[in-house]
Amino acid sequence: MSFDHETLVAIAKSYGLFYLIGLSIAVLIYTFWPSNKKPFDRAANSIIDDEDRPWE
């Protein structure tokens, strides 16, 4: 079975598109999953928790 260059490029573009869409959906699901709220809030607040006065 022989593929020419245009066929391989079309297959690569199609699967690459589906791969990126699937990866984006997986990242969004991970980010907005309810059980991940506490670690994300802790990470967001950890920067400002230790700073109670201006930098000297």
PDB file of N, CA and C in Angstrom:
ATOM      1  N   MET A   1       0.852  -1.177   0.000  1.00  0.00           N
ATOM      2  CA  MET A   1       0.000   0.000   0.000  1.00  0.00           C
ATOM      3  C   MET A   1       0.896   1.237   0.000  1.00  0.00           C
ATOM      4  N   SER A   2       0.767   2.045  -1.001  1.00  0.00           N
ATOM      5  CA  SER A   2       1.623   3.202  -1.169  1.00  0.00           C
ATOM      6  C   SER A   2       0.811   4.485  -1.023  1.00  0.00           C
ATOM      7  N   PHE A   3       1.344   5.388  -0.224  1.00  0.00           N
ATOM      8  CA  PHE A   3       0.711   6.691  -0.032  1.00  0.00           C
ATOM      9  C   PHE A   3       1.574   7.761  -0.680  1.00  0.00           C
ATOM     10  N   ASP A   4       0.904   8.697  -1.324  1.00  0.00           N
ATOM     11  CA  ASP A   4       1.675   9.828  -1.830  1.00  0.00           C
ATOM     12  C   ASP A   4       1.737  10.913  -0.747  1.00  0.00           C
ATOM     13  N   HIS A   5       2.503  11.930  -1.013  1.00  0.00           N
ATOM     14  CA  HIS A   5       2.773  12.964  -0.008  1.00  0.00           C
ATOM     15  C   HIS A   5       1.502  13.698   0.406  1.00  0.00           C
ATOM     16  N   GLU A   6       0.637  14.019  -0.540  1.00  0.00           N
ATOM     17  CA  GLU A   6      -0.589  14.767  -0.223  1.00  0.00           C
ATOM     18  C   GLU A   6      -1.508  13.968   0.684  1.00  0.00           C
ATOM     19  N   THR A   7      -1.576  12.659   0.485  1.00  0.00           N
ATOM     20  CA  THR A   7      -2.424  11.819   1.326  1.00  0.00           C
ATOM     21  C   THR A   7      -1.892  11.781   2.754  1.00  0.00           C
ATOM     22  N   LEU A   8      -0.590  11.627   2.902  1.00  0.00           N
ATOM     23  CA  LEU A   8       0.001  11.615   4.237  1.00  0.00           C
ATOM     24  C   LEU A   8      -0.159  12.950   4.947  1.00  0.00           C
ATOM     25  N   VAL A   9      -0.041  14.040   4.208  1.00  0.00           N
ATOM     26  CA  VAL A   9      -0.228  15.367   4.799  1.00  0.00           C
ATOM     27  C   VAL A   9      -1.673  15.537   5.259  1.00  0.00           C
ATOM     28  N   ALA A  10      -2.635  15.099   4.468  1.00  0.00           N
ATOM     29  CA  ALA A  10      -4.046  15.211   4.843  1.00  0.00           C
ATOM     30  C   ALA A  10      -4.353  14.373   6.079  1.00  0.00           C
ATOM     31  N   ILE A  11      -3.806  13.166   6.143  1.00  0.00           N
ATOM     32  CA  ILE A  11      -4.025  12.314   7.312  1.00  0.00           C
ATOM     33  C   ILE A  11      -3.390  12.944   8.552  1.00  0.00           C
ATOM     34  N   ALA A  12      -2.169  13.452   8.411  1.00  0.00           N
ATOM     35  CA  ALA A  12      -1.489  14.067   9.548  1.00  0.00           C
ATOM     36  C   ALA A  12      -2.238  15.308  10.040  1.00  0.00           C
ATOM     37  N   LYS A  13      -2.740  16.109   9.119  1.00  0.00           N
ATOM     38  CA  LYS A  13      -3.489  17.302   9.523  1.00  0.00           C
ATOM     39  C   LYS A  13      -4.787  16.920  10.216  1.00  0.00           C
ATOM     40  N   SER A  14      -5.486  15.915   9.725  1.00  0.00           N
ATOM     41  CA  SER A  14      -6.750  15.503  10.330  1.00  0.00           C
ATOM     42  C   SER A  14      -6.531  14.941  11.727  1.00  0.00           C
ATOM     43  N   TYR A  15      -5.597  13.997  11.866  1.00  0.00           N
ATOM     44  CA  TYR A  15      -5.361  13.422  13.179  1.00  0.00           C
ATOM     45  C   TYR A  15      -4.741  14.439  14.133  1.00  0.00           C
ATOM     46  N   GLY A  16      -3.936  15.331  13.632  1.00  0.00           N
ATOM     47  CA  GLY A  16      -3.383  16.384  14.472  1.00  0.00           C
ATOM     48  C   GLY A  16      -4.473  17.295  15.002  1.00  0.00           C
ATOM     49  N   LEU A  17      -5.447  17.608  14.159  1.00  0.00           N
ATOM     50  CA  LEU A  17      -6.567  18.440  14.585  1.00  0.00           C
ATOM     51  C   LEU A  17      -7.368  17.745  15.672  1.00  0.00           C
ATOM     52  N   PHE A  18      -7.695  16.471  15.464  1.00  0.00           N
ATOM     53  CA  PHE A  18      -8.468  15.732  16.463  1.00  0.00           C
ATOM     54  C   PHE A  18      -7.674  15.557  17.756  1.00  0.00           C
ATOM     55  N   TYR A  19      -6.367  15.365  17.624  1.00  0.00           N
ATOM     56  CA  TYR A  19      -5.511  15.236  18.804  1.00  0.00           C
ATOM     57  C   TYR A  19      -5.534  16.532  19.619  1.00  0.00           C
ATOM     58  N   LEU A  20      -5.383  17.667  18.973  1.00  0.00           N
ATOM     59  CA  LEU A  20      -5.367  18.939  19.703  1.00  0.00           C
ATOM     60  C   LEU A  20      -6.728  19.271  20.305  1.00  0.00           C
ATOM     61  N   ILE A  21      -7.795  18.958  19.595  1.00  0.00           N
ATOM     62  CA  ILE A  21      -9.134  19.186  20.147  1.00  0.00           C
ATOM     63  C   ILE A  21      -9.346  18.301  21.369  1.00  0.00           C
ATOM     64  N   GLY A  22      -8.977  17.023  21.268  1.00  0.00           N
ATOM     65  CA  GLY A  22      -9.130  16.107  22.402  1.00  0.00           C
ATOM     66  C   GLY A  22      -8.284  16.527  23.586  1.00  0.00           C
ATOM     67  N   LEU A  23      -7.058  16.956  23.327  1.00  0.00           N
ATOM     68  CA  LEU A  23      -6.179  17.413  24.406  1.00  0.00           C
ATOM     69  C   LEU A  23      -6.742  18.667  25.067  1.00  0.00           C
ATOM     70  N   SER A  24      -7.275  19.582  24.286  1.00  0.00           N
ATOM     71  CA  SER A  24      -7.870  20.801  24.851  1.00  0.00           C
ATOM     72  C   SER A  24      -9.075  20.479  25.720  1.00  0.00           C
ATOM     73  N   ILE A  25      -9.909  19.564  25.272  1.00  0.00           N
ATOM     74  CA  ILE A  25     -11.078  19.166  26.066  1.00  0.00           C
ATOM     75  C   ILE A  25     -10.634  18.502  27.364  1.00  0.00           C
ATOM     76  N   ALA A  26      -9.603  17.653  27.291  1.00  0.00           N
ATOM     77  CA  ALA A  26      -9.111  16.985  28.498  1.00  0.00           C
ATOM     78  C   ALA A  26      -8.559  17.989  29.493  1.00  0.00           C
ATOM     79  N   VAL A  27      -7.832  18.998  29.028  1.00  0.00           N
ATOM     80  CA  VAL A  27      -7.282  20.019  29.926  1.00  0.00           C
ATOM     81  C   VAL A  27      -8.406  20.837  30.553  1.00  0.00           C
ATOM     82  N   LEU A  28      -9.421  21.181  29.785  1.00  0.00           N
ATOM     83  CA  LEU A  28     -10.548  21.942  30.339  1.00  0.00           C
ATOM     84  C   LEU A  28     -11.307  21.132  31.376  1.00  0.00           C
ATOM     85  N   ILE A  29     -11.516  19.847  31.103  1.00  0.00           N
ATOM     86  CA  ILE A  29     -12.206  19.000  32.077  1.00  0.00           C
ATOM     87  C   ILE A  29     -11.385  18.908  33.354  1.00  0.00           C
ATOM     88  N   TYR A  30     -10.073  18.709  33.222  1.00  0.00           N
ATOM     89  CA  TYR A  30      -9.211  18.642  34.409  1.00  0.00           C
ATOM     90  C   TYR A  30      -9.243  19.951  35.194  1.00  0.00           C
ATOM     91  N   THR A  31      -9.229  21.064  34.487  1.00  0.00           N
ATOM     92  CA  THR A  31      -9.192  22.366  35.149  1.00  0.00           C
ATOM     93  C   THR A  31     -10.479  22.662  35.903  1.00  0.00           C
ATOM     94  N   PHE A  32     -11.609  22.352  35.313  1.00  0.00           N
ATOM     95  CA  PHE A  32     -12.886  22.712  35.923  1.00  0.00           C
ATOM     96  C   PHE A  32     -13.538  21.570  36.685  1.00  0.00           C
ATOM     97  N   TRP A  33     -12.827  20.451  36.903  1.00  0.00           N
ATOM     98  CA  TRP A  33     -13.368  19.350  37.681  1.00  0.00           C
ATOM     99  C   TRP A  33     -13.534  19.815  39.133  1.00  0.00           C
ATOM    100  N   PRO A  34     -14.684  19.573  39.742  1.00  0.00           N
ATOM    101  CA  PRO A  34     -14.941  20.125  41.080  1.00  0.00           C
ATOM    102  C   PRO A  34     -13.921  19.716  42.143  1.00  0.00           C
ATOM    103  N   SER A  35     -13.384  18.520  42.080  1.00  0.00           N
ATOM    104  CA  SER A  35     -12.448  18.089  43.126  1.00  0.00           C
ATOM    105  C   SER A  35     -11.080  18.751  42.999  1.00  0.00           C
ATOM    106  N   ASN A  36     -10.805  19.444  41.899  1.00  0.00           N
ATOM    107  CA  ASN A  36      -9.529  20.140  41.722  1.00  0.00           C
ATOM    108  C   ASN A  36      -9.575  21.592  42.182  1.00  0.00           C
ATOM    109  N   LYS A  37     -10.712  22.043  42.685  1.00  0.00           N
ATOM    110  CA  LYS A  37     -10.847  23.445  43.077  1.00  0.00           C
ATOM    111  C   LYS A  37      -9.931  23.804  44.242  1.00  0.00           C
ATOM    112  N   LYS A  38      -9.857  22.943  45.244  1.00  0.00           N
ATOM    113  CA  LYS A  38      -9.054  23.260  46.432  1.00  0.00           C
ATOM    114  C   LYS A  38      -7.565  23.398  46.109  1.00  0.00           C
ATOM    115  N   PRO A  39      -6.939  22.472  45.355  1.00  0.00           N
ATOM    116  CA  PRO A  39      -5.513  22.668  45.040  1.00  0.00           C
ATOM    117  C   PRO A  39      -5.250  23.911  44.190  1.00  0.00           C
ATOM    118  N   PHE A  40      -6.153  24.221  43.265  1.00  0.00           N
ATOM    119  CA  PHE A  40      -5.960  25.408  42.438  1.00  0.00           C
ATOM    120  C   PHE A  40      -6.124  26.679  43.259  1.00  0.00           C
ATOM    121  N   ASP A  41      -7.079  26.710  44.155  1.00  0.00           N
ATOM    122  CA  ASP A  41      -7.244  27.881  45.025  1.00  0.00           C
ATOM    123  C   ASP A  41      -6.039  28.051  45.949  1.00  0.00           C
ATOM    124  N   ARG A  42      -5.533  26.938  46.470  1.00  0.00           N
ATOM    125  CA  ARG A  42      -4.352  27.002  47.341  1.00  0.00           C
ATOM    126  C   ARG A  42      -3.149  27.527  46.566  1.00  0.00           C
ATOM    127  N   ALA A  43      -2.976  27.076  45.333  1.00  0.00           N
ATOM    128  CA  ALA A  43      -1.849  27.555  44.521  1.00  0.00           C
ATOM    129  C   ALA A  43      -2.001  29.037  44.186  1.00  0.00           C
ATOM    130  N   ALA A  44      -3.223  29.463  43.926  1.00  0.00           N
ATOM    131  CA  ALA A  44      -3.444  30.871  43.590  1.00  0.00           C
ATOM    132  C   ALA A  44      -3.201  31.780  44.787  1.00  0.00           C
ATOM    133  N   ASN A  45      -3.542  31.307  45.972  1.00  0.00           N
ATOM    134  CA  ASN A  45      -3.400  32.139  47.162  1.00  0.00           C
ATOM    135  C   ASN A  45      -2.047  31.996  47.837  1.00  0.00           C
ATOM    136  N   SER A  46      -1.273  30.988  47.479  1.00  0.00           N
ATOM    137  CA  SER A  46       0.009  30.774  48.153  1.00  0.00           C
ATOM    138  C   SER A  46       1.000  31.895  47.876  1.00  0.00           C
ATOM    139  N   ILE A  47       0.846  32.576  46.787  1.00  0.00           N
ATOM    140  CA  ILE A  47       1.752  33.669  46.450  1.00  0.00           C
ATOM    141  C   ILE A  47       1.535  34.850  47.383  1.00  0.00           C
ATOM    142  N   ILE A  48       0.289  35.146  47.690  1.00  0.00           N
ATOM    143  CA  ILE A  48       0.000  36.327  48.503  1.00  0.00           C
ATOM    144  C   ILE A  48      -0.135  36.011  49.985  1.00  0.00           C
ATOM    145  N   ASP A  49      -0.133  34.732  50.377  1.00  0.00           N
ATOM    146  CA  ASP A  49      -0.250  34.400  51.797  1.00  0.00           C
ATOM    147  C   ASP A  49       0.984  34.816  52.573  1.00  0.00           C
ATOM    148  N   ASP A  50       2.158  34.674  52.021  1.00  0.00           N
ATOM    149  CA  ASP A  50       3.390  34.966  52.748  1.00  0.00           C
ATOM    150  C   ASP A  50       3.761  36.447  52.724  1.00  0.00           C
ATOM    151  N   GLU A  51       3.097  37.236  51.929  1.00  0.00           N
ATOM    152  CA  GLU A  51       3.438  38.651  51.819  1.00  0.00           C
ATOM    153  C   GLU A  51       2.429  39.494  52.590  1.00  0.00           C
ATOM    154  N   ASP A  52       2.816  39.867  53.787  1.00  0.00           N
ATOM    155  CA  ASP A  52       1.925  40.703  54.578  1.00  0.00           C
ATOM    156  C   ASP A  52       2.414  42.145  54.699  1.00  0.00           C
ATOM    157  N   ARG A  53       3.597  42.433  54.096  1.00  0.00           N
ATOM    158  CA  ARG A  53       4.102  43.795  54.112  1.00  0.00           C
ATOM    159  C   ARG A  53       4.906  44.037  52.831  1.00  0.00           C
ATOM    160  N   PRO A  54       5.204  45.279  52.523  1.00  0.00           N
ATOM    161  CA  PRO A  54       5.955  45.573  51.301  1.00  0.00           C
ATOM    162  C   PRO A  54       7.351  44.982  51.331  1.00  0.00           C
ATOM    163  N   TRP A  55       7.891  44.809  50.158  1.00  0.00           N
ATOM    164  CA  TRP A  55       9.247  44.252  50.007  1.00  0.00           C
ATOM    165  C   TRP A  55      10.263  45.270  50.471  1.00  0.00           C
ATOM    166  N   GLU A  56      11.206  44.841  51.275  1.00  0.00           N
ATOM    167  CA  GLU A  56      12.194  45.767  51.833  1.00  0.00           C
ATOM    168  C   GLU A  56      13.479  45.705  51.082  1.00  0.00           C
TER     169      GLU A  56
END
